[in-house]
Short mmCIF file of C-alpha atoms in Angstrom, two decimals:
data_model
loop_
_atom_site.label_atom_id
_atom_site.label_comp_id
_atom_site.label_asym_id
_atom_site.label_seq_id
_atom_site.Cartn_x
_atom_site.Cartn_y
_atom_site.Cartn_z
CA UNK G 28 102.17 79.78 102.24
CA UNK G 29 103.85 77.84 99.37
CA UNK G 30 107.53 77.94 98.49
CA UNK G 31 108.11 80.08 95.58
CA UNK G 32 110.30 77.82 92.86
CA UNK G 33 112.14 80.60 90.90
CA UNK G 34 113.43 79.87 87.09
CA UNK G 35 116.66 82.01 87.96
CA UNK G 36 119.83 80.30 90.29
CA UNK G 37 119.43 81.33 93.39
CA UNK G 38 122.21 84.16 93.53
CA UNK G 39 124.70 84.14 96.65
CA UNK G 40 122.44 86.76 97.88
CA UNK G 41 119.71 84.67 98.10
CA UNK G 42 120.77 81.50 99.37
CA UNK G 43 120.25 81.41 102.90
CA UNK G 44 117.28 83.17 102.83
CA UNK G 45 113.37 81.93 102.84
CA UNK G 46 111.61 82.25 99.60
CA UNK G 47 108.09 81.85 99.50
CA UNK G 48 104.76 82.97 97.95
CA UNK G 49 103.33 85.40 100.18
CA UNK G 50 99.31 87.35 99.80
CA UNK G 51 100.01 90.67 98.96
CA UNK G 52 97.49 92.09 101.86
CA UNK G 53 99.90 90.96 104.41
CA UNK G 54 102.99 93.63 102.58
CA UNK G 55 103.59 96.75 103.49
CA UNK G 56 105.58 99.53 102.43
CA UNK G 57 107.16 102.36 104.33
CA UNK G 58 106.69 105.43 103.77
CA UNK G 59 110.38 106.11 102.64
CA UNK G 60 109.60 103.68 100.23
CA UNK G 61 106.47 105.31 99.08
CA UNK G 62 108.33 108.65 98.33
CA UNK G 63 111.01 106.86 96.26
CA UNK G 64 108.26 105.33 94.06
CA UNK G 65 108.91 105.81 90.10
CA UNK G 66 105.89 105.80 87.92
CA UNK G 67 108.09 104.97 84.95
CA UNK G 68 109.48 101.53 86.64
CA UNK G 69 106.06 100.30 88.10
CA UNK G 70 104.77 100.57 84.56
CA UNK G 71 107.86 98.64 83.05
CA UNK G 72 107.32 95.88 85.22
CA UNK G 73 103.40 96.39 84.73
CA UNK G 74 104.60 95.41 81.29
CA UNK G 75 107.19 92.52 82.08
CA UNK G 76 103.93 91.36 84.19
CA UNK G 77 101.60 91.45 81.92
CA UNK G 78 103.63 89.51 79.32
CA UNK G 79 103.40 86.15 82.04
CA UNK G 80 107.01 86.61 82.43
CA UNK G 81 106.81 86.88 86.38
CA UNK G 82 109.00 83.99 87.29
CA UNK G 83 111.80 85.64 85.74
CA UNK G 84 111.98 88.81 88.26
CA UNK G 85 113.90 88.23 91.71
CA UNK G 86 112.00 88.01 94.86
CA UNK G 87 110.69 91.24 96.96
CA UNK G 88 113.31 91.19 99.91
CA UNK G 89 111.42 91.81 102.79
CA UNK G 90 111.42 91.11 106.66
CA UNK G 91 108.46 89.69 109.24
CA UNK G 92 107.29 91.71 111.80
CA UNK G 93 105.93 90.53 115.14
CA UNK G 94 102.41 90.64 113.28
CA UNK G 95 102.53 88.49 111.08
CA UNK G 96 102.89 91.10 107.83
CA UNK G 97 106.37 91.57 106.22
CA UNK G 98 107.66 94.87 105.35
CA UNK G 99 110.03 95.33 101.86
CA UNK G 100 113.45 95.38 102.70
CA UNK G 101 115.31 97.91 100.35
CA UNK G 102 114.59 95.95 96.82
CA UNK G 103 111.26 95.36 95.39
CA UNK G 104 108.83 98.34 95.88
CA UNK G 105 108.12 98.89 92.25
CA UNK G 106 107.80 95.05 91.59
CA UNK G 107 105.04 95.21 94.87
CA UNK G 108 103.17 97.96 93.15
CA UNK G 109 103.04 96.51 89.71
CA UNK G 110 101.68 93.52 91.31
CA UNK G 111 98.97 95.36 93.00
CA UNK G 112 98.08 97.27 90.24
CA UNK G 113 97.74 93.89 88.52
CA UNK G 114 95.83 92.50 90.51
CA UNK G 115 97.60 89.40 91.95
CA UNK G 116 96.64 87.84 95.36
CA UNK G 117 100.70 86.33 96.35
CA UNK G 118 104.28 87.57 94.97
CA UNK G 119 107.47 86.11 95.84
CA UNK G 120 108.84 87.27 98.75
CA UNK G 121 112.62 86.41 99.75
CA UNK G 122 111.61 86.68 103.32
CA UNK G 123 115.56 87.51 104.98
CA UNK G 124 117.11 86.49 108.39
CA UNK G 125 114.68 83.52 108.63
CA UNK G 126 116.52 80.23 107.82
CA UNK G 127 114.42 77.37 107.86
CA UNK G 128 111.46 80.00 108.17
CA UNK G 129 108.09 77.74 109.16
CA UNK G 130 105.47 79.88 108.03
CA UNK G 131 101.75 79.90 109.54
CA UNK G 132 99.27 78.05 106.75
CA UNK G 133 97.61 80.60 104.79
CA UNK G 134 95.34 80.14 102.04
CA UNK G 135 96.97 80.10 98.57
CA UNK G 136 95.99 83.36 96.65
CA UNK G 137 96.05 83.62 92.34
CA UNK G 138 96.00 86.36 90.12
#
């Protein structure tokens, strides 16, 4: 797993916490989160997405479980799905409550 490098400044919210490229096959979403998805904001990032403009979005905030897999954290369910509608292998996860997170080595994934 590589370390995501973000265009933005890391925002107060994100600074002590573990950014990194993540494959999407090891995400998973609740499903609270599933009920609270809007069609209309998966297809607006689908958009954003499409236009190579991915850098620019925040992290998905999300949390490791005891597996291995990370599960989203409050933000970042309709970035997830626009990603996996996309097709992309990784997405930026801001992986929280992990400071100086040492991740297992995974394969790098691409679009």
């Amino acid at each position: 797993m590589e370390r995501f490098k973000p265009h933005y400044e890391p925002s107060e919210q994100h600074e002590n916490e573990a950014i990194f490229s993540v494959p999407i096959d090891r995400i998973r979403v609740s499903d609270k989160q599933k009920r609270k998805i809007s069609r209309d904001k998966v297809e607006r990032h689908k958009k954003y997405l499409s236009k190579n403009e991915e850098r620019d979005l925040p992290p998905i905030d999300a949390h490791e479980l005891e597996d291995g897999t990370f599960i989203i954290d409050g933000n970042g369910r309709h970035r997830y799905f626009a990603y996996l509608e996309l097709g992309y292998k990784t997405v930026p996860l801001n992986i929280k409550g992990r400071e100086g997170f040492k991740p297992t080595k995974i394969e790098k994934g691409s679009k």
